[in-house]
CSV table of C-alpha atoms and ligand atoms in Angstrom, one decimal:
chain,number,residue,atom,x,y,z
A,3,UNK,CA,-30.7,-62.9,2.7
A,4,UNK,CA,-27.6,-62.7,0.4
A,5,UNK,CA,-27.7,-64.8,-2.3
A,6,UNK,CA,-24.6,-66.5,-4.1
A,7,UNK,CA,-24.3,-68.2,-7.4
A,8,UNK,CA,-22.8,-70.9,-8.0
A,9,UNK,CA,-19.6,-69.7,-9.1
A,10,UNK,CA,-19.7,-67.2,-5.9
A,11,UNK,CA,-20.1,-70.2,-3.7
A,12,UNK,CA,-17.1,-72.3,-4.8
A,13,UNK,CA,-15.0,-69.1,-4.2
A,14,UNK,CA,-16.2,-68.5,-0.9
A,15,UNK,CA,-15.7,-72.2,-0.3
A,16,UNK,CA,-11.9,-71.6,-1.1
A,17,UNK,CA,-11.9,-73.1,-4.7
A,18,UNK,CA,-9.9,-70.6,-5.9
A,19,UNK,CA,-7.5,-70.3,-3.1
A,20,UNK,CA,-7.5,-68.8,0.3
A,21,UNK,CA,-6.8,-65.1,-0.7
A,22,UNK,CA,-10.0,-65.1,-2.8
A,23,UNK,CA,-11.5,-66.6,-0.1
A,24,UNK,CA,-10.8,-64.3,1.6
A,25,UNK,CA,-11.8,-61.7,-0.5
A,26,UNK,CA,-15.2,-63.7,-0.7
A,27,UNK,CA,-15.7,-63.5,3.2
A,28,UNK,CA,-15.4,-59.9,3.3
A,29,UNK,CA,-17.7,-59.4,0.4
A,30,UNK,CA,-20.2,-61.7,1.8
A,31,UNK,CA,-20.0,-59.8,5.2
A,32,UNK,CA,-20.6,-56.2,4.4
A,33,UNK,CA,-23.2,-57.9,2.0
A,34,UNK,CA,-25.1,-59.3,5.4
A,35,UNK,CA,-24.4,-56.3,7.3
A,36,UNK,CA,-25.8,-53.6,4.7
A,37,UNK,CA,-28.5,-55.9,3.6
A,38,UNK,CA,-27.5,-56.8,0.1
A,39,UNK,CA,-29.8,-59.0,-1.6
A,40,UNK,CA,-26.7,-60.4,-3.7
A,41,UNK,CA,-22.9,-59.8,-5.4
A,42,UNK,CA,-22.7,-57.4,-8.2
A,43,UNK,CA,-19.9,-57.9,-11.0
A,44,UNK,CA,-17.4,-54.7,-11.6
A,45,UNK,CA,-15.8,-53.3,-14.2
A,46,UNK,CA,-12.9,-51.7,-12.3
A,47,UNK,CA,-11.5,-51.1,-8.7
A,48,UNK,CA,-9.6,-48.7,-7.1
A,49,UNK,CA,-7.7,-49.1,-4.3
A,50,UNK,CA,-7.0,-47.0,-1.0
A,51,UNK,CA,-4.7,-47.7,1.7
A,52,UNK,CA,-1.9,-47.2,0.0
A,53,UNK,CA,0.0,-44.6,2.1
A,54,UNK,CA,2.6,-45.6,4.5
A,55,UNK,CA,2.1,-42.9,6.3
A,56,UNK,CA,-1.3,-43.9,7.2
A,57,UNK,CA,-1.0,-47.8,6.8
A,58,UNK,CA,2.3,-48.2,9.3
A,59,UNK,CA,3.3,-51.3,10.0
A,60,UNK,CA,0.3,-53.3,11.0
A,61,UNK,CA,-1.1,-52.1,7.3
A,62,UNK,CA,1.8,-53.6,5.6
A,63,UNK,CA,1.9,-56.7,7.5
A,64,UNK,CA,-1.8,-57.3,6.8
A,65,UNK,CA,-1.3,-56.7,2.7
A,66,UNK,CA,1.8,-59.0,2.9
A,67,UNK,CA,0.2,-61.4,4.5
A,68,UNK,CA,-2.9,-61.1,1.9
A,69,UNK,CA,-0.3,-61.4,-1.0
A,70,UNK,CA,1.0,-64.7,0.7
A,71,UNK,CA,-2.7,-66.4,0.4
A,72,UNK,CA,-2.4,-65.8,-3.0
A,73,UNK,CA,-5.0,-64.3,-5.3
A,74,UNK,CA,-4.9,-62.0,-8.0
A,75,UNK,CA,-7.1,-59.0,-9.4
A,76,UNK,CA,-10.0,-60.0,-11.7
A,77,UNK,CA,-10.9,-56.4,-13.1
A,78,UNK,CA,-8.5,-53.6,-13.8
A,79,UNK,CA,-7.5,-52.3,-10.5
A,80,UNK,CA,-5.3,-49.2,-9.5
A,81,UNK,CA,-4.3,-47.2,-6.4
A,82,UNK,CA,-5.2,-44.3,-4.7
A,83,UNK,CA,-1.9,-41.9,-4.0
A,84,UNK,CA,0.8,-43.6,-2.2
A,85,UNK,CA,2.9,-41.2,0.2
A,86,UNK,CA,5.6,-40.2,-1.9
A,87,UNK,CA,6.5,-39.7,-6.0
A,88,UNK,CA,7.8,-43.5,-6.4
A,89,UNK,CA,10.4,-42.6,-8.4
A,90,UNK,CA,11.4,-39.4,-7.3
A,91,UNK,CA,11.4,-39.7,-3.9
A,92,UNK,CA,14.8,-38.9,-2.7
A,93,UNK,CA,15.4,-36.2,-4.4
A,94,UNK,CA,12.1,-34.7,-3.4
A,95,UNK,CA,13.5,-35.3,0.6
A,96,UNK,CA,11.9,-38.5,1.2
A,97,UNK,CA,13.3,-40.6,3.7
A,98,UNK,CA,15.4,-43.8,2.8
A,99,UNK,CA,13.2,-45.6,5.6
A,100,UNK,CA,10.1,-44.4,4.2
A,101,UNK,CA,10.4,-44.9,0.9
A,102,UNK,CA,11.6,-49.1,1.6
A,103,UNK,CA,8.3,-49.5,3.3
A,104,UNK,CA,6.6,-47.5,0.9
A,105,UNK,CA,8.0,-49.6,-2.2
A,106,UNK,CA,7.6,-52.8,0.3
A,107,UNK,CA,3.1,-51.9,0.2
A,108,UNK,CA,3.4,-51.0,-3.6
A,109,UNK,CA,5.5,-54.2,-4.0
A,110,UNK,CA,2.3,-56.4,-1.9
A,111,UNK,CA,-0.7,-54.5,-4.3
A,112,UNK,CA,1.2,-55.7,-7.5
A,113,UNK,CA,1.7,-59.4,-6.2
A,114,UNK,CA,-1.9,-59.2,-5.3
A,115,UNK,CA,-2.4,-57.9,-9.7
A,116,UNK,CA,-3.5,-53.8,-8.8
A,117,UNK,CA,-1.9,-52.0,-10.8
A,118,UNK,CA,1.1,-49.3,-9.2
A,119,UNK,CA,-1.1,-46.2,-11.1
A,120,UNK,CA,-1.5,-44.4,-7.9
A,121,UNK,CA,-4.0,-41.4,-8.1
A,122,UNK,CA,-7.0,-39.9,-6.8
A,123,UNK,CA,-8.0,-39.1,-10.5
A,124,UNK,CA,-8.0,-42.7,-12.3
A,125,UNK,CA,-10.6,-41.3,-14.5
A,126,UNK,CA,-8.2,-38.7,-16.5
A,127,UNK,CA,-5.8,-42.2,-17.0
A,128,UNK,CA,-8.4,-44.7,-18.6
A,129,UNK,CA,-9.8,-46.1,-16.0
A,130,UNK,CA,-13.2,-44.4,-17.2
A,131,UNK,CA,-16.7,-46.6,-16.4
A,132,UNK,CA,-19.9,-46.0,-18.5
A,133,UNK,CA,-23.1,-44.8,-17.7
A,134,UNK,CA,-24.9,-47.1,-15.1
A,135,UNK,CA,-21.5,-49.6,-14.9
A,136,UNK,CA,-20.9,-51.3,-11.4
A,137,UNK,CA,-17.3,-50.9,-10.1
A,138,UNK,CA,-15.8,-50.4,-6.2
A,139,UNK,CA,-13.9,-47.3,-5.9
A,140,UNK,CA,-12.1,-46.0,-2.7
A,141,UNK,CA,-11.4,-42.6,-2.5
A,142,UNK,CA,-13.5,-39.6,-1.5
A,143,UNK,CA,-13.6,-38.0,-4.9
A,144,UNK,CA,-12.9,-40.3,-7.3
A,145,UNK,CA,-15.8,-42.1,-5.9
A,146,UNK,CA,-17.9,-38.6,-6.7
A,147,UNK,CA,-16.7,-37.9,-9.7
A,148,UNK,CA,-17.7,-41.9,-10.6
A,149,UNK,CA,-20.9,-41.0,-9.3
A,150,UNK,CA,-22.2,-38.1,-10.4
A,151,UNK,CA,-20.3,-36.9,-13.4
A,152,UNK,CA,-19.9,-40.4,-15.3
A,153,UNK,CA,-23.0,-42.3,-13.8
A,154,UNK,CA,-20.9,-45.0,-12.6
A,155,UNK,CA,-22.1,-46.2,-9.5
A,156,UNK,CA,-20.3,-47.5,-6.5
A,157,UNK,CA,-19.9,-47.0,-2.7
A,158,UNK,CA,-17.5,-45.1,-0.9
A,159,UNK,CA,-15.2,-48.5,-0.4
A,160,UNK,CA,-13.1,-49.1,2.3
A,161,UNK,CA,-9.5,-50.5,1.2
A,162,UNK,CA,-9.9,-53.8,2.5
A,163,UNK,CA,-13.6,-54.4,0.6
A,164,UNK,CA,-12.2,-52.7,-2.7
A,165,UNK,CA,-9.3,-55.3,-2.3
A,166,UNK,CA,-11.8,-57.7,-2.2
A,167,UNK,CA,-13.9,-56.5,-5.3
A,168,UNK,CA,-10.8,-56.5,-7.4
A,169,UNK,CA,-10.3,-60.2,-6.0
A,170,UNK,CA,-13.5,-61.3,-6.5
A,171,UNK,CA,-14.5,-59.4,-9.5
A,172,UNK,CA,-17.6,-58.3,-7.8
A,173,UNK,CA,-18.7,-56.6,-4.9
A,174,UNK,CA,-22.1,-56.6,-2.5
A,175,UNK,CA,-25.1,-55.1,-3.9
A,176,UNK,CA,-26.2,-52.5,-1.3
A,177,UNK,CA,-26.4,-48.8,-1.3
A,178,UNK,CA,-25.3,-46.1,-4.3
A,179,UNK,CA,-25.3,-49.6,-6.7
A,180,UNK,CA,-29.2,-49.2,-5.9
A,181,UNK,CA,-32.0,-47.0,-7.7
A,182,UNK,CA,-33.5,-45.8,-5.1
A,183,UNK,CA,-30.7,-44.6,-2.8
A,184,UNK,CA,-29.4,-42.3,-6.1
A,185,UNK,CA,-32.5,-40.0,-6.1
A,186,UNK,CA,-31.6,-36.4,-4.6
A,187,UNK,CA,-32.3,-35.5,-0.9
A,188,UNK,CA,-31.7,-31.7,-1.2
A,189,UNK,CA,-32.2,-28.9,-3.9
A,190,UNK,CA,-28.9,-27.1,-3.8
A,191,UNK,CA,-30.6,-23.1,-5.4
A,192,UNK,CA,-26.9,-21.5,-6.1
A,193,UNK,CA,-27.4,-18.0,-6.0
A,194,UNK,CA,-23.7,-16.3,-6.0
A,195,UNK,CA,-21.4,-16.2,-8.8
A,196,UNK,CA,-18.9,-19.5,-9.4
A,197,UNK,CA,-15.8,-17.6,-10.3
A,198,UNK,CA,-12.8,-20.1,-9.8
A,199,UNK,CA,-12.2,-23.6,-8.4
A,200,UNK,CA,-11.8,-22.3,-5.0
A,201,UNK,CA,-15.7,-20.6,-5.0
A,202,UNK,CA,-16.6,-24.6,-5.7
A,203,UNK,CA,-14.4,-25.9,-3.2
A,204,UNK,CA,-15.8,-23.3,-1.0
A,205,UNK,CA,-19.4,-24.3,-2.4
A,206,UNK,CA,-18.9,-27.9,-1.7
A,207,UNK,CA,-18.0,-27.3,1.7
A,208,UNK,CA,-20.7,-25.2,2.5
A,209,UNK,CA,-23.2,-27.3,1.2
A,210,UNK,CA,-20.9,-31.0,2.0
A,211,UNK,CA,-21.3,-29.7,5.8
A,212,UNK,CA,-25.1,-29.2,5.4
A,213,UNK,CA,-26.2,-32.4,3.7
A,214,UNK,CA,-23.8,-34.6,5.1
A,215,UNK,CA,-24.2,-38.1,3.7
A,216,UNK,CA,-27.0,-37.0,1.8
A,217,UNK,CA,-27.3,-36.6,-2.0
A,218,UNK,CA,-27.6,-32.8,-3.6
A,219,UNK,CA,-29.2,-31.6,-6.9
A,220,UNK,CA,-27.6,-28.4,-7.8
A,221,UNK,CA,-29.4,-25.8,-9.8
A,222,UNK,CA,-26.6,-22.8,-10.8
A,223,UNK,CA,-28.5,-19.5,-11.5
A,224,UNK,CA,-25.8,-17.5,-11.9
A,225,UNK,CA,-23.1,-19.4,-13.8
A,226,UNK,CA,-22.6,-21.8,-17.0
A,227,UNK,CA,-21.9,-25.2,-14.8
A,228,UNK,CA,-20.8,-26.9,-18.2
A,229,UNK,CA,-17.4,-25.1,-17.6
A,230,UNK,CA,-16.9,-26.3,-14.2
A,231,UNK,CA,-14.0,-28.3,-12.7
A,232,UNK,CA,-16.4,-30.9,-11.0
A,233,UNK,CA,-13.5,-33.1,-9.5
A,234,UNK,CA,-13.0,-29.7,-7.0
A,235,UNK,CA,-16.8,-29.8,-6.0
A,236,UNK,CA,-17.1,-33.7,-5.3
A,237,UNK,CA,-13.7,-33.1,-3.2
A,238,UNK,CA,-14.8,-30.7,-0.8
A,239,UNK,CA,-18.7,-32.1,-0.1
A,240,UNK,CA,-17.0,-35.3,0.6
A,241,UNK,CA,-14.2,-33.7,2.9
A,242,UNK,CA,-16.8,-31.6,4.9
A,243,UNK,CA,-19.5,-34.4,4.5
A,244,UNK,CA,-19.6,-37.8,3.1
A,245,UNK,CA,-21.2,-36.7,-0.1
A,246,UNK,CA,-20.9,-39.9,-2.5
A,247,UNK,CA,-23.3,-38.2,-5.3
A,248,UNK,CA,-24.4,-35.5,-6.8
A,249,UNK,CA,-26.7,-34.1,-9.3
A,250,UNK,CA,-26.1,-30.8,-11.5
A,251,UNK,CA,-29.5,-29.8,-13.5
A,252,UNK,CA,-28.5,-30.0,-17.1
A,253,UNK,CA,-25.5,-31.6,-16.6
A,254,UNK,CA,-24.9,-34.7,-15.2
A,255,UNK,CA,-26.2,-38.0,-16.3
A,256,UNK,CA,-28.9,-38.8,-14.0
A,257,UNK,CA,-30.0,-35.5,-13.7
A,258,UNK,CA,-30.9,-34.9,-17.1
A,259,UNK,CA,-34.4,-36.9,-17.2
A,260,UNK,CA,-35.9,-33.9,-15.3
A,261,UNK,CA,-37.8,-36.2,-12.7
A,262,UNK,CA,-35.3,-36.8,-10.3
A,263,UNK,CA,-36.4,-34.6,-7.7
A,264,UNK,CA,-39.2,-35.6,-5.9
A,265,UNK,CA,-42.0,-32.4,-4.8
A,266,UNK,CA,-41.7,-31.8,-1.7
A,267,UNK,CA,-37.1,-32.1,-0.2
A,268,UNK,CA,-35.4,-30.0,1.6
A,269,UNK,CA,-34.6,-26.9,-0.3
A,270,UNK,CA,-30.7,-25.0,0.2
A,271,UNK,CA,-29.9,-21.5,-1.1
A,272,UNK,CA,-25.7,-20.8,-1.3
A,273,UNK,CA,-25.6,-17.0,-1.7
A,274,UNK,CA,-22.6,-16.0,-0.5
A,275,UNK,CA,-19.3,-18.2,-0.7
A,276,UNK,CA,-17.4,-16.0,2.2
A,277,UNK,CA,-18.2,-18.5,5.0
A,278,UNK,CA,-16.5,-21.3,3.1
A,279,UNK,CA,-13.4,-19.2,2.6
A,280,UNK,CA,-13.5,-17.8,6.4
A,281,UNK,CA,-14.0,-21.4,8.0
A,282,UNK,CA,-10.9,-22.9,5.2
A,283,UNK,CA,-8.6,-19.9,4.7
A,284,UNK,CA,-5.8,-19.1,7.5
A,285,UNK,CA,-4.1,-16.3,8.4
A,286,UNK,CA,-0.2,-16.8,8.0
A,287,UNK,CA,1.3,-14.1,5.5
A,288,UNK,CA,4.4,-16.7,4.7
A,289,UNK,CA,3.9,-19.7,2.5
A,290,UNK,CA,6.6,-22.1,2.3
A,291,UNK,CA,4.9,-24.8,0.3
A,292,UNK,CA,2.1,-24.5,-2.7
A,293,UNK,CA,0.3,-27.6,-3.1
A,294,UNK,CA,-1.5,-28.2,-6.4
A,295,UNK,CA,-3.1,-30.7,-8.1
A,296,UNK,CA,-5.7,-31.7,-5.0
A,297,UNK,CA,-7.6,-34.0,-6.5
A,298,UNK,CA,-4.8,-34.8,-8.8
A,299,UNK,CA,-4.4,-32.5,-11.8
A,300,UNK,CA,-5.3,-33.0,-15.5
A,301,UNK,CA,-2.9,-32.3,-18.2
A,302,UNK,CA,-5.2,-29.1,-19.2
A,303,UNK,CA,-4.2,-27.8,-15.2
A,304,UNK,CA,-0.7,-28.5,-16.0
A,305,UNK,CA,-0.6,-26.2,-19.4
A,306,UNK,CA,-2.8,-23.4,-17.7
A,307,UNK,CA,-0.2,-23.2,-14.1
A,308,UNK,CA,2.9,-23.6,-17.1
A,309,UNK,CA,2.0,-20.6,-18.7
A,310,UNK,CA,1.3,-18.7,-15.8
A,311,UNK,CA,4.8,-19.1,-14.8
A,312,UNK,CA,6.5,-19.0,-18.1
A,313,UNK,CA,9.8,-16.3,-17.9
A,314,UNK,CA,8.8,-16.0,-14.2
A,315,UNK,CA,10.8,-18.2,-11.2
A,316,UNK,CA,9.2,-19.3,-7.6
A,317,UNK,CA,10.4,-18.4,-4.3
A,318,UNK,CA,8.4,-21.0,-2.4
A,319,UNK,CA,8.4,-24.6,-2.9
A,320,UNK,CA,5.4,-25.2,-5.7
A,321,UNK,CA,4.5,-28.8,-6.0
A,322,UNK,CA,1.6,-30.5,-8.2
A,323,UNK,CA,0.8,-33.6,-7.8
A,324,UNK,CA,-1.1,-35.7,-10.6
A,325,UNK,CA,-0.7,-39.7,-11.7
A,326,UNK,CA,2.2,-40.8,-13.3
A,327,UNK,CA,0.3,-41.2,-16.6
A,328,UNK,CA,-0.8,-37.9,-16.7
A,329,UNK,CA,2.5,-36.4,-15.9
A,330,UNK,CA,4.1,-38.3,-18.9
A,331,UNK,CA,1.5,-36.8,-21.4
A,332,UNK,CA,2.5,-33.2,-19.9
A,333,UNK,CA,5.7,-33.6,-20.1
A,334,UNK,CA,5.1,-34.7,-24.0
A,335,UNK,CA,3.5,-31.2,-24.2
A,336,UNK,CA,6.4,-29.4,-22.9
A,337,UNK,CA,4.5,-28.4,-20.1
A,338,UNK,CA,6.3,-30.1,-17.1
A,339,UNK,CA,9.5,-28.7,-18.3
A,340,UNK,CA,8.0,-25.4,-18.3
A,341,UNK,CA,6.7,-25.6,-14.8
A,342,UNK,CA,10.1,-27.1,-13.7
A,343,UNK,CA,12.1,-24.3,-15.5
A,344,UNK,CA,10.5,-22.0,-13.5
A,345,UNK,CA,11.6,-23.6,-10.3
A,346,UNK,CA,8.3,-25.7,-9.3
A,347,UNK,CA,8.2,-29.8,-9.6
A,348,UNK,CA,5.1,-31.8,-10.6
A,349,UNK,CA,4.9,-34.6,-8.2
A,350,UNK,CA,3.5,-37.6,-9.5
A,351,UNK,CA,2.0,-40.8,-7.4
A,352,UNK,CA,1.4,-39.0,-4.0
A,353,UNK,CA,-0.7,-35.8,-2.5
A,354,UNK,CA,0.6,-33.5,0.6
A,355,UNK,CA,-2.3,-35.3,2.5
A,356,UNK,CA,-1.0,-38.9,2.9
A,357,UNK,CA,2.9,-37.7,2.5
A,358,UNK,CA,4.8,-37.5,5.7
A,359,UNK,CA,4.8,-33.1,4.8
A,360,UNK,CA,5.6,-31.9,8.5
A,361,UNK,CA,9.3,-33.9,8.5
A,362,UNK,CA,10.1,-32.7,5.5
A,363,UNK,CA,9.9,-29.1,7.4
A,364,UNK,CA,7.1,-27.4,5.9
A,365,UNK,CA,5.4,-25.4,7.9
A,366,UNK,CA,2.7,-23.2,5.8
A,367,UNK,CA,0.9,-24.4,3.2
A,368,UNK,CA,-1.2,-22.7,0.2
A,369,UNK,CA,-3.6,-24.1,-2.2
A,370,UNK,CA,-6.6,-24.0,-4.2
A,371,UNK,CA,-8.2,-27.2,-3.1
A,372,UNK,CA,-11.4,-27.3,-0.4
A,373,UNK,CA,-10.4,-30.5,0.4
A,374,UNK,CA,-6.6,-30.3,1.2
A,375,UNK,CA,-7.2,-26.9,3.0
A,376,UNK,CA,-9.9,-28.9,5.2
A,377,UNK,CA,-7.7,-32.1,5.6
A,378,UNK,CA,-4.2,-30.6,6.2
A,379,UNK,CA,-4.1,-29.1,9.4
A,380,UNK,CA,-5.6,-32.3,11.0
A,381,UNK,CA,-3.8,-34.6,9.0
A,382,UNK,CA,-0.3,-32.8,8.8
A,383,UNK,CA,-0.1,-29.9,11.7
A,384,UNK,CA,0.6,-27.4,8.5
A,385,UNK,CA,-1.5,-24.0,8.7
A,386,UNK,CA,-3.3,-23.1,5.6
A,387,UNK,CA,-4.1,-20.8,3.1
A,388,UNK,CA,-6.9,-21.1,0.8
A,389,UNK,CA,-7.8,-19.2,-2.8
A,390,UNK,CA,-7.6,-19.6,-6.2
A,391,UNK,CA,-5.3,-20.8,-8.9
A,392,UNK,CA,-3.6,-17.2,-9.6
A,393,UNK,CA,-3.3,-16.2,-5.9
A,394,UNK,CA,-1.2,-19.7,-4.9
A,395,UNK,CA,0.8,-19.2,-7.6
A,396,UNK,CA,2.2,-15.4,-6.6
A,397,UNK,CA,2.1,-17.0,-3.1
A,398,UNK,CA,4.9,-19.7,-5.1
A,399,UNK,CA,6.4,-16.6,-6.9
A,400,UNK,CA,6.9,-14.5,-3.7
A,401,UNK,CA,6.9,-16.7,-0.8
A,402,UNK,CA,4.4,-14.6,1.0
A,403,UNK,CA,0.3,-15.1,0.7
A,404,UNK,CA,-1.1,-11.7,-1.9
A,405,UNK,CA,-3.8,-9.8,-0.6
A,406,UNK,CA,-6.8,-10.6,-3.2
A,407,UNK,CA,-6.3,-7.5,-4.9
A,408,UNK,CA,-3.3,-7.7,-6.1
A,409,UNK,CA,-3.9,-10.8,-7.9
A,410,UNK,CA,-4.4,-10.9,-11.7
A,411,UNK,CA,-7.3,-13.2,-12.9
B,503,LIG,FE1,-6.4,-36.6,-4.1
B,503,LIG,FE2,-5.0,-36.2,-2.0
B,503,LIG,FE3,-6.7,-34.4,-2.8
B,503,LIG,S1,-6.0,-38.1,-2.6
B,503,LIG,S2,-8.3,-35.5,-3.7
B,503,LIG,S3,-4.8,-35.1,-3.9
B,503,LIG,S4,-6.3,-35.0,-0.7
């Protein structure tokens, strides 16, 4: 039985207006169905849904409509990438059509008070919750990297209930918000050396296809985790399953009392990464596209792919994608006009999942992210190629995938 306060009540009985009504009855709904025993406040929302390119019409009719009820964000709220850079779209190849009904669902999120940051990394832009904080976040591995590596806790949101927390200011109490669904299902024993963000990605898939919803409690044997990338990990277990947490012994929050694992689970061993890269990796030798920044990029991945290219000049397209706010603080650094010297662009607001990539005649793609090389051929008809940092980037520097040897660490 879901239980309101009184507060809860008046906006479900349309105090407030009819778009937090609204928000109210969809709160109160999922609450029902999942069991909640009541609403929990949040400290911050993000937003999916935000793509045209997935959303079409019907998407933007139903935020418009929203927007015309009225309502307003209660918590800080931002977006999850939208399908193009919002600003430089055209030059980039976007279409005129596109881009109005891509500005037209921006346009309905900010009358409705979320904020136009669009990224799949609003942690690296402030939006950064404490140990044990309630919010609603929406996408895949954001909503890890809430979980696991800050202690946060929310569910895997939908975009219409994270629309609804950031209305209502709360959300149903049900699931990862819970004690006792956070406690490990599955000892993870890693075995093999962790080399690169691609050996996670591959990791994550491996294990992401294995565990499925479930949550895994990593032990590294061979490798100093406290140097990982974790945003690549979360990506790909939540691409392959629909991994919403994980634990890392030694590392993350909840993992470091030491009792989290009861006697007795389901025990993994990873030690050989080679079925990860044989089920994600393709087979074309030409690359006309190299898509970085999957989840989006941090300022440190900027500096690291600018002096890899510094005096050097790409043959293939090299795009990065990050949030706007991070691409600023690059390009403070000097490190966006390195990368751009050298012929590559980094893309800000949008990732080569939820852009419209096939019209804009790409063909192959290359990158270093689990998850893109898992999504894209489903989501975008491009074939793939899949490896570390280094070997995308001399795939952007020659146009043509490098056999693994070649490559320079
Ligand atoms: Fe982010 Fe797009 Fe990758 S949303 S995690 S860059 S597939």
């Amino acid at each position: 039985m879901l239980r309101l306060n009184a507060e809860e009540q008046a906006l479900l009985a349309g105090e407030a207006g009819l778009g937090v009504q609204k928000a109210m009855e969809i709160l109160v709904a999922l609450g029902q169905i999942y069991g909640a025993a009541d609403l929990v406040p949040v400290d911050s929302v993000q937003v999916s849904g935000v793509s045209y390119k997935n959303l079409g019409d019907a998407g933007l009719q139903f935020l418009e409509e929203w927007s015309a009820l009225g309502g307003r964000a209660r918590v800080p709220a931002a977006l999850n990438p939208a399908g193009m850079d919002l600003a430089a779209w055209r030059e980039l190849g976007f279409s005129e059509e596109f881009a109005r009904k891509q500005k037209a669902v921006i346009a309905a999120y900010a009358t409705l008070g979320v904020a136009p940051t669009c990224t799949c990394t609003p942690y690296l832009v402030g939006y950064i919750p404490q140990l044990g904080q309630h919010v609603a976040w929406a996408e895949s591995s954001a909503v890890s990297y809430a979980n696991s590596i800050l202690g946060a806790r929310t569910n895997r949101e939908g975009g219409p209930s994270a629309l609804a927390a950031a209305i209502a200011g709360r959300t149903a109490r049900y699931g990862l918000h819970l004690d006792e669904n956070r406690r490990p299902t599955a000892v993870v024993e890693v075995r093999c050396s962790i080399r690169s963000e691609a050996d996670l990605g591959s990791l994550g898939y491996l294990v992401g296809r294995q565990v499925e919803n479930g949550v895994p409690y990593f032990r590294f044997r061979d490798a100093d985790p406290r140097a990982f990338e974790w945003k690549t990990l979360g990506a790909a277990m939540a691409a392959s399953g629909a991994v919403a947490l994980y634990h890392v012994e030694g590392v993350t929050p909840e993992a470091a009392a030491g009792d989290t694992v009861v006697p007795g689970i389901q025990t993994l061993t990873v030690d050989d990464l080679a079925p990860g890269y044989a089920a994600l990796d393709g087979t074309s030798e030409r690359v006309d596209l190299v898509s970085l920044g999957c989840p989006h990029a941090s300022v440190g991945e900027l500096e690291a792919i600018a002096h890899y290219l510094a005096g050097r000049r790409v043959q293939a397209t090299l795009w990065i994608t990050t949030a706007r706010e991070t691409r600023e603080a690059a390009a403070r650094a000097g490190w966006v006009a390195q990368i751009e010297s050298a012929g590559g662009r980094v893309v800000a607001d949008t990732c080569m999942v939820v852009a419209p990539v096939a019209d804009l005649g790409f063909r192959t793609l290359a990158t270093n992210s689990a998850k893109m090389a898992f999504y894209t051929p489903s989501h975008s008809g491009l074939s793939v190629r899949f490896g570390p940092l280094a070997r995308c980037l001399e795939a952007a520097l020659t146009g043509r995938w490098p056999a693994a040897r070649t490559v320079r660490a």
